[in-house]
Coordinates of N, CA, C and O in Angstrom, one line a residue:
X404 N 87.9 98.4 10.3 CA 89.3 98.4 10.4 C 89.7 97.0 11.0 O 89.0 96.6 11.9
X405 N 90.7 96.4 10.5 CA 91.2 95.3 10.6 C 92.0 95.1 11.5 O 92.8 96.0 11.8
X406 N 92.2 93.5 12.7 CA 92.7 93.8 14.4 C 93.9 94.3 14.4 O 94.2 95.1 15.3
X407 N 95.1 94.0 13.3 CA 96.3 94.7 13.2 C 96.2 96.0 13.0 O 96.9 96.8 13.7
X408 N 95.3 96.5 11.8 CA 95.5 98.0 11.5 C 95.0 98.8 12.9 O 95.4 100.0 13.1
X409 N 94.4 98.3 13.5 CA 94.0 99.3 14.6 C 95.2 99.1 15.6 O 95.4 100.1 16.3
X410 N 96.0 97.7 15.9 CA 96.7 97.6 16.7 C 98.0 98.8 16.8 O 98.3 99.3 17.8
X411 N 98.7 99.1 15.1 CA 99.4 99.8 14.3 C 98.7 101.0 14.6 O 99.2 101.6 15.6
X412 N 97.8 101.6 14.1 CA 97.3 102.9 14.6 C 97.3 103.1 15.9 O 98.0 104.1 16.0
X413 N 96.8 102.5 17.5 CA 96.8 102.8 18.7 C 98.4 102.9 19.0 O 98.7 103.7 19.9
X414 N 99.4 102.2 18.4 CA 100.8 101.9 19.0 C 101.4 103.4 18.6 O 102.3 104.0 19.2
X415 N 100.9 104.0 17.5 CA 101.5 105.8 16.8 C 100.8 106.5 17.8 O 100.8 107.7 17.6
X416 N 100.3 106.3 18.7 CA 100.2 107.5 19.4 C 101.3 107.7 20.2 O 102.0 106.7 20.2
X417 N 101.7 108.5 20.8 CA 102.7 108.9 21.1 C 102.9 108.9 22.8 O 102.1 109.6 23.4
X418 N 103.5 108.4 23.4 CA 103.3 108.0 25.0 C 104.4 108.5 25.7 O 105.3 108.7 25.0
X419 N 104.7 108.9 27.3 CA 105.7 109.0 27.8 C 105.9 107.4 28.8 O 105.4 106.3 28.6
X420 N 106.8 107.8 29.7 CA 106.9 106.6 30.5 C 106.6 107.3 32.3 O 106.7 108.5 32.5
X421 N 106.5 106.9 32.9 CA 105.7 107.3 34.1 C 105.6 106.4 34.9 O 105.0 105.4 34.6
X422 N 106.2 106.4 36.5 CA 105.8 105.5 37.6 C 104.7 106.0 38.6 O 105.0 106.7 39.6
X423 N 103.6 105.6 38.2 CA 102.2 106.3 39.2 C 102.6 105.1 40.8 O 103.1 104.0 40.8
X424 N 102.2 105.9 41.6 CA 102.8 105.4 43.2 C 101.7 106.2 44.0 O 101.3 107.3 43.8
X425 N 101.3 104.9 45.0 CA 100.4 105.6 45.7 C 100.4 104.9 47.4 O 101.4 104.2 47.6
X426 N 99.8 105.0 48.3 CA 99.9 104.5 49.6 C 98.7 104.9 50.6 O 98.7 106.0 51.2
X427 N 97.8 104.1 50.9 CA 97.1 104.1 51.8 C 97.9 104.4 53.2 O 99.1 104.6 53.5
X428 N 96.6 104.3 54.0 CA 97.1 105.3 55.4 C 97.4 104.6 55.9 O 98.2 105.0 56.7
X429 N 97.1 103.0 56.1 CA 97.4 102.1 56.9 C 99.0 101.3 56.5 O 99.5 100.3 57.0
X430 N 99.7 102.2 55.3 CA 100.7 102.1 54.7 C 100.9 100.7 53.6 O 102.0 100.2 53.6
X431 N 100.4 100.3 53.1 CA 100.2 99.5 51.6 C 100.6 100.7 50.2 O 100.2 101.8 50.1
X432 N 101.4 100.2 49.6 CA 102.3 101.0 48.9 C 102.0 100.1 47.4 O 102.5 98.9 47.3
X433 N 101.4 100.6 46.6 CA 101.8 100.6 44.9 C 102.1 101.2 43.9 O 101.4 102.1 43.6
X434 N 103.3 100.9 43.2 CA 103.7 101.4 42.0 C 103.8 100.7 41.1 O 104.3 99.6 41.3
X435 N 103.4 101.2 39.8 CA 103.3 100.3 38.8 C 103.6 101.5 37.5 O 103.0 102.6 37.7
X436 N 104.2 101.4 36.6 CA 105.1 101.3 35.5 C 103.9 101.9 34.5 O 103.3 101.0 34.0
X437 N 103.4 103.2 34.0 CA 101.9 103.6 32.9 C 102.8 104.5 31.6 O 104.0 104.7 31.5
X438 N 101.8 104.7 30.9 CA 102.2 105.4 29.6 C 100.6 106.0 29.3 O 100.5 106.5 28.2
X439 N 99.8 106.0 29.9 CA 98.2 106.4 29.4 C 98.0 107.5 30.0 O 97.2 107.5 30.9
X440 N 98.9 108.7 29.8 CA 98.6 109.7 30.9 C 98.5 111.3 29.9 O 99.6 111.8 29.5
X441 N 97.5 111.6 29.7 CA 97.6 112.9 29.4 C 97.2 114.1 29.8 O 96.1 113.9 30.4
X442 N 97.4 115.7 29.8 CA 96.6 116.5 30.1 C 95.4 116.8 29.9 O 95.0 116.8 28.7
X443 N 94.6 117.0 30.9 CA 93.1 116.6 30.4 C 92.5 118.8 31.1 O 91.3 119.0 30.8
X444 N 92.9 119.7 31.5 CA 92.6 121.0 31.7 C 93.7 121.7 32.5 O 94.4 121.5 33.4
X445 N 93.5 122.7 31.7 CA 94.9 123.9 32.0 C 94.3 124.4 33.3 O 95.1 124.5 34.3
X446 N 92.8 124.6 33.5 CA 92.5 125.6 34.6 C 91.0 124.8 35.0 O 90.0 125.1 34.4
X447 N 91.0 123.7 36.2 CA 91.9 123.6 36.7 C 92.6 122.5 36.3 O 92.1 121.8 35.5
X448 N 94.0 122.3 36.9 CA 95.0 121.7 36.1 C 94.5 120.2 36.7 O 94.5 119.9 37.9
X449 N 94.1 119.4 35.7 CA 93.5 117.9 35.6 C 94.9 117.0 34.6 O 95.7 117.6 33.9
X450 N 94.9 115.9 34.8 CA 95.2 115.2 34.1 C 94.3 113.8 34.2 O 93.5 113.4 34.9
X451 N 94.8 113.3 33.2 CA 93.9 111.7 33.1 C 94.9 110.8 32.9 O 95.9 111.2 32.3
X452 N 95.0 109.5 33.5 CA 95.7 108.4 33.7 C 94.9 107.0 33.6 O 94.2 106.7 34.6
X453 N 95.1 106.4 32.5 CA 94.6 104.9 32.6 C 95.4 104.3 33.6 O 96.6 104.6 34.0
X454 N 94.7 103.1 34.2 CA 95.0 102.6 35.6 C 94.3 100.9 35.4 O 93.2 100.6 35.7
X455 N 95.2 100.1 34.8 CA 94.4 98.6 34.9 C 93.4 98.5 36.0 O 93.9 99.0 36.9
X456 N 92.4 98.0 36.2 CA 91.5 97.9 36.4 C 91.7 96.8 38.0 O 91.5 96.9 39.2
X457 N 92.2 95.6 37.2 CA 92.4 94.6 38.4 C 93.9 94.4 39.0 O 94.2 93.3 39.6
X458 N 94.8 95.6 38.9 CA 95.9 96.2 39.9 C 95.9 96.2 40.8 O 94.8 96.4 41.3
X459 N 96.7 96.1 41.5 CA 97.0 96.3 43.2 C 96.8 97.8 43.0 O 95.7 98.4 43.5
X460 N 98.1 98.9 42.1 CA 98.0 100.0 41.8 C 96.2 100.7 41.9 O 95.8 101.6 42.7
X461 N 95.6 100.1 41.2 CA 93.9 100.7 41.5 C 93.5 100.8 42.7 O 93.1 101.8 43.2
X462 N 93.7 99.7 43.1 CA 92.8 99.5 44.6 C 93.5 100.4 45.3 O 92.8 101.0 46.1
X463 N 94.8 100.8 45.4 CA 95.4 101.7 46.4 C 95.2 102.9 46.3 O 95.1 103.5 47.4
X464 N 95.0 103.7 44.8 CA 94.6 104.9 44.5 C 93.0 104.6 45.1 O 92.7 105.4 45.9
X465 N 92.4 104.1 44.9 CA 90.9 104.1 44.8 C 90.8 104.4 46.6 O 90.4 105.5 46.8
X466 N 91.0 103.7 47.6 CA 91.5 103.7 48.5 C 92.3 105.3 49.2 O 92.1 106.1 50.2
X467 N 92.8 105.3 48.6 CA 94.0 106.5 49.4 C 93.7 108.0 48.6 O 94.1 109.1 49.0
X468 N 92.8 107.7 47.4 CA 92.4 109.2 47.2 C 93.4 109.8 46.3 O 92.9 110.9 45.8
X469 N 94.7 109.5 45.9 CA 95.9 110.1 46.0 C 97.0 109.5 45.3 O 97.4 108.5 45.8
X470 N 97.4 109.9 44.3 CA 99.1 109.4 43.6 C 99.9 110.2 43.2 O 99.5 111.3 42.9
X471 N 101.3 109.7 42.9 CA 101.7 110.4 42.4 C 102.0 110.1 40.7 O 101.3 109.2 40.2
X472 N 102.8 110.8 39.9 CA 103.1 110.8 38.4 C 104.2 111.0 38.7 O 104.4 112.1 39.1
X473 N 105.6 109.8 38.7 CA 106.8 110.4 38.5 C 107.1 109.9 37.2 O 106.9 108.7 37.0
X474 N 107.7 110.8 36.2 CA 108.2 111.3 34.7 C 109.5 110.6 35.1 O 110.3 110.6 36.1
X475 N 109.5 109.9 33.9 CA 111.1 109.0 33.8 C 112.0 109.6 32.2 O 111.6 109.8 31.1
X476 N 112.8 109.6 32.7 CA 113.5 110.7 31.7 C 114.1 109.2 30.9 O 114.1 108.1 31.4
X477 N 114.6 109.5 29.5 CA 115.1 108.7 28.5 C 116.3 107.6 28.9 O 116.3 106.5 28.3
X478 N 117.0 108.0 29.8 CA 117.6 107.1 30.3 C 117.2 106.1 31.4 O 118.2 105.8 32.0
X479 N 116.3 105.7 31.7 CA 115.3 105.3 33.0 C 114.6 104.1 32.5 O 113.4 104.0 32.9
X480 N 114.9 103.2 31.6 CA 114.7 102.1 30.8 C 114.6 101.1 32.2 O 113.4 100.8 32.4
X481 N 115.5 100.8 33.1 CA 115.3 99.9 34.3 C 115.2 100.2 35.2 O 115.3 99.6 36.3
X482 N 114.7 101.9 35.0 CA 113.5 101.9 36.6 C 112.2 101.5 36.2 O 111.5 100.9 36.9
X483 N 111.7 102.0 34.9 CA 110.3 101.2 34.6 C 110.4 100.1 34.2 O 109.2 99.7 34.0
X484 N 111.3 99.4 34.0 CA 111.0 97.8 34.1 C 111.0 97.3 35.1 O 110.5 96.2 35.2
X485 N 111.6 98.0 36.6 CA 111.1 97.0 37.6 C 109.9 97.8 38.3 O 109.6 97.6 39.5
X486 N 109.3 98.4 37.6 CA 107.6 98.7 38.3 C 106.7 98.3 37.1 O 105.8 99.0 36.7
X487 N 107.0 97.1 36.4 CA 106.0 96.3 35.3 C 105.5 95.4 36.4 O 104.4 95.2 35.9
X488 N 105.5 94.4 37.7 CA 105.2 93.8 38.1 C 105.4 94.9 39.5 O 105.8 96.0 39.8
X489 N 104.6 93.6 40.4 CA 104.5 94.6 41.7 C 105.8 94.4 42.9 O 106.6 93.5 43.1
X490 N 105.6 95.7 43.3 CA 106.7 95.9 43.7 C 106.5 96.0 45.3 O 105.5 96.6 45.5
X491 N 107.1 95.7 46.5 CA 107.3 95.9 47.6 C 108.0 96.9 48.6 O 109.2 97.1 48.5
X492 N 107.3 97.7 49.7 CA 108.5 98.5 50.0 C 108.8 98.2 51.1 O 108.0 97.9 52.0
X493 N 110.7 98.5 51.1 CA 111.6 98.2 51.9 C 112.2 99.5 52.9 O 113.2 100.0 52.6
X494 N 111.7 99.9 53.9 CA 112.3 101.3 54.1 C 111.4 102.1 53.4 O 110.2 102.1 53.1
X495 N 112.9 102.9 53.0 CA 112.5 104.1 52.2 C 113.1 104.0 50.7 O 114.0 104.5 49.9
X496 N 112.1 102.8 50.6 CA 112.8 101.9 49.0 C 111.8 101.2 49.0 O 111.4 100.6 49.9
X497 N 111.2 101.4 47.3 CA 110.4 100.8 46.6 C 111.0 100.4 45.4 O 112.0 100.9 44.9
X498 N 110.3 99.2 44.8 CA 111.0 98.4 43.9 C 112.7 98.9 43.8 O 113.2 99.6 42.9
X499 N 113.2 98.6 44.8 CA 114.9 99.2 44.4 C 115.0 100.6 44.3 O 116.2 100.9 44.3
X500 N 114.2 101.7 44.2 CA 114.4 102.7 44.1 C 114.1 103.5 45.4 O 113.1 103.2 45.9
X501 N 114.8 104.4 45.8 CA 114.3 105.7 47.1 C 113.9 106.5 46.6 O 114.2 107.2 45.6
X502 N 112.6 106.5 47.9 CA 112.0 107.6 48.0 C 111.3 108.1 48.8 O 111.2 107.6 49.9
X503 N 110.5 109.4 48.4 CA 110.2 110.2 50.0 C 108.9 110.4 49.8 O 108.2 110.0 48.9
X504 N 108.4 110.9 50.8 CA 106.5 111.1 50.8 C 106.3 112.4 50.5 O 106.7 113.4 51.1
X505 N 105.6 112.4 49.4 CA 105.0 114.0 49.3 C 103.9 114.5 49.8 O 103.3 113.7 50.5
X506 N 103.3 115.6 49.7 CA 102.2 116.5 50.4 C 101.1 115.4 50.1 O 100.2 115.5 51.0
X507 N 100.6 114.3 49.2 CA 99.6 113.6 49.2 C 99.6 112.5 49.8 O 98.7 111.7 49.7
X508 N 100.8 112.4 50.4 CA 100.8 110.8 51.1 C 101.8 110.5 50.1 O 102.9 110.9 50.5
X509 N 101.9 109.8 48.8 CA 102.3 109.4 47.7 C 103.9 109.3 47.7 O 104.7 110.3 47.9
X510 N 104.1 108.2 47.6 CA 105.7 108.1 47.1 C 106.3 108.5 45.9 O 106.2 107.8 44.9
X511 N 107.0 109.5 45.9 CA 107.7 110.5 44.9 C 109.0 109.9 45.1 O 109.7 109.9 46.1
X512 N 109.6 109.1 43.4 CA 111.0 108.8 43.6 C 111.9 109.6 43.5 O 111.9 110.5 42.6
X513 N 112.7 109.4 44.3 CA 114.3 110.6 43.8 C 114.6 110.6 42.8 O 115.0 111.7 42.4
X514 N 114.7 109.6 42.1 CA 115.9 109.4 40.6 C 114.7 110.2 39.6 O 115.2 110.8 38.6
X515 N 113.9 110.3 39.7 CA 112.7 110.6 38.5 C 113.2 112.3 38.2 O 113.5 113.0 39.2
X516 N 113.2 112.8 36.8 CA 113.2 114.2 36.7 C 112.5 115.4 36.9 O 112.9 116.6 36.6
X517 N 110.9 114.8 37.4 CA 110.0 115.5 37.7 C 108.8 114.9 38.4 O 109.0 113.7 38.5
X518 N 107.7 115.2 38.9 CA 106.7 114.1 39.4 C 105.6 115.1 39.7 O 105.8 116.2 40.3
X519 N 104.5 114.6 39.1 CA 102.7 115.3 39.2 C 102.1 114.8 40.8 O 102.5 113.7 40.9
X520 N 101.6 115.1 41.5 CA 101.3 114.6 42.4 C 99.8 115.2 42.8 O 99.5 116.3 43.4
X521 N 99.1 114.3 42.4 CA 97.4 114.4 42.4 C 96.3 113.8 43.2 O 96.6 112.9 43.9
X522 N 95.5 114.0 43.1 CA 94.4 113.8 44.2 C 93.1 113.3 42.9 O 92.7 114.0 41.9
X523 N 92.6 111.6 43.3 CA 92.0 111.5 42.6 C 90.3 112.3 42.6 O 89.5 112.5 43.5
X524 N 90.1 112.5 41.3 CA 89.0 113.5 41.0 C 87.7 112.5 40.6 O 86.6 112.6 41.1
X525 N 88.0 112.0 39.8 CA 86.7 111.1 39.2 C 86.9 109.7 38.7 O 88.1 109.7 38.4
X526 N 86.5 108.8 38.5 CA 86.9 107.2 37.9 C 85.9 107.0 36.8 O 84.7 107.3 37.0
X527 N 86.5 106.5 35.4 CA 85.1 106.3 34.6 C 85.9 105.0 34.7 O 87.1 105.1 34.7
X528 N 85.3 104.0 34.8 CA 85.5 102.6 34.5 C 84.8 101.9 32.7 O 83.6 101.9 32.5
X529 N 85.6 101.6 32.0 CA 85.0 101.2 30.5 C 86.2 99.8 30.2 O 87.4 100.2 30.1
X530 N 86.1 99.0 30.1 CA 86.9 98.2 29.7 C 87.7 97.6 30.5 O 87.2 97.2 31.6
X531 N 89.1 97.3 30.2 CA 89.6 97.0 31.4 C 90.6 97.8 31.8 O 91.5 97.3 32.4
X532 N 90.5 98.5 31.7 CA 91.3 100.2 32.6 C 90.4 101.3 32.9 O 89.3 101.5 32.2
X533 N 90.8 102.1 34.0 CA 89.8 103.1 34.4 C 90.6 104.4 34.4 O 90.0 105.5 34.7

C-alpha cells in the first residue's frame, strides 16, 4: 500500500474528540487535546488511549497513575484547540477552562458533556505513542 493510500485509509477511521487531564501529587497538571481512545472491555470496563510518547501529558499519567477522559461534545471546536499545545493551570482553570478534581486526583472539566476517569492499567509502548 502506497504512503497516501494508507494515510486516506487511517484518516476513515472514525474518532471522537477528548481532553485526557491528569495531575501528579506534587500538583503538575497536563492536558492535552486526543482522538485515539477506544473501548477496549465491557467487564472489566477498560478503555485504551494513545498518549504521544514525548508529552508532558505522558509523563504525568505515567507518574500519577491516573487521568481523566473528558468527551467534548460537537460544539467544543475551541476547547480542544486550546489543549493542542500545553497548557498551564491557573486556579481552578486550566488552559482557560474550569475545573474540579475527581475521585482520581484528575482534572475533570465543567464545560465537557461527560468525562471517563481512569486509573492507568498497563503501557505498551510501540512507536511514538503508547
Amino acid at each position: 500500500m502506497d504512503a497516501e493510500a494508507k494515510k486516506t485509509a487511517l484518516r476513515m477511521i472514525p474518532y471522537g474528540l477528548y481532553v485526557l487531564a491528569a495531575e501528579t501529587s506534587d500538583g503538575k497538571v497536563a492536558a492535552a487535546t486526543v482522538n485515539w481512545v477506544t473501548q477496549a472491555s465491557f467487564e472489566p470496563p477498560l478503555v485504551a488511549v494513545g498518549v504521544k510518547v514525548d508529552s508532558g501529558a505522558h509523563a504525568v499519567i505515567q507518574e500519577s497513575g491516573a487521568f481523566s477522559l473528558n468527551v467534548l461534545g460537537k460544539d467544543q471546536s475551541a476547547t480542544a484547540y486550546a489543549f493542542f499545545k500545553p497548557v498551564e493551570r491557573d486556579g481552578d482553570m486550566i488552559g482557560g477552562e474550569a475545573f474540579r478534581t475527581g475521585s482520581t486526583g484528575s482534572p475533570i472539566l465543567a464545560s465537557g458533556p461527560a468525562v471517563i476517569e481512569c486509573t492507568l492499567v498497563s503501557t505498551v509502548t510501540d512507536g511514538d505513542h503508547s
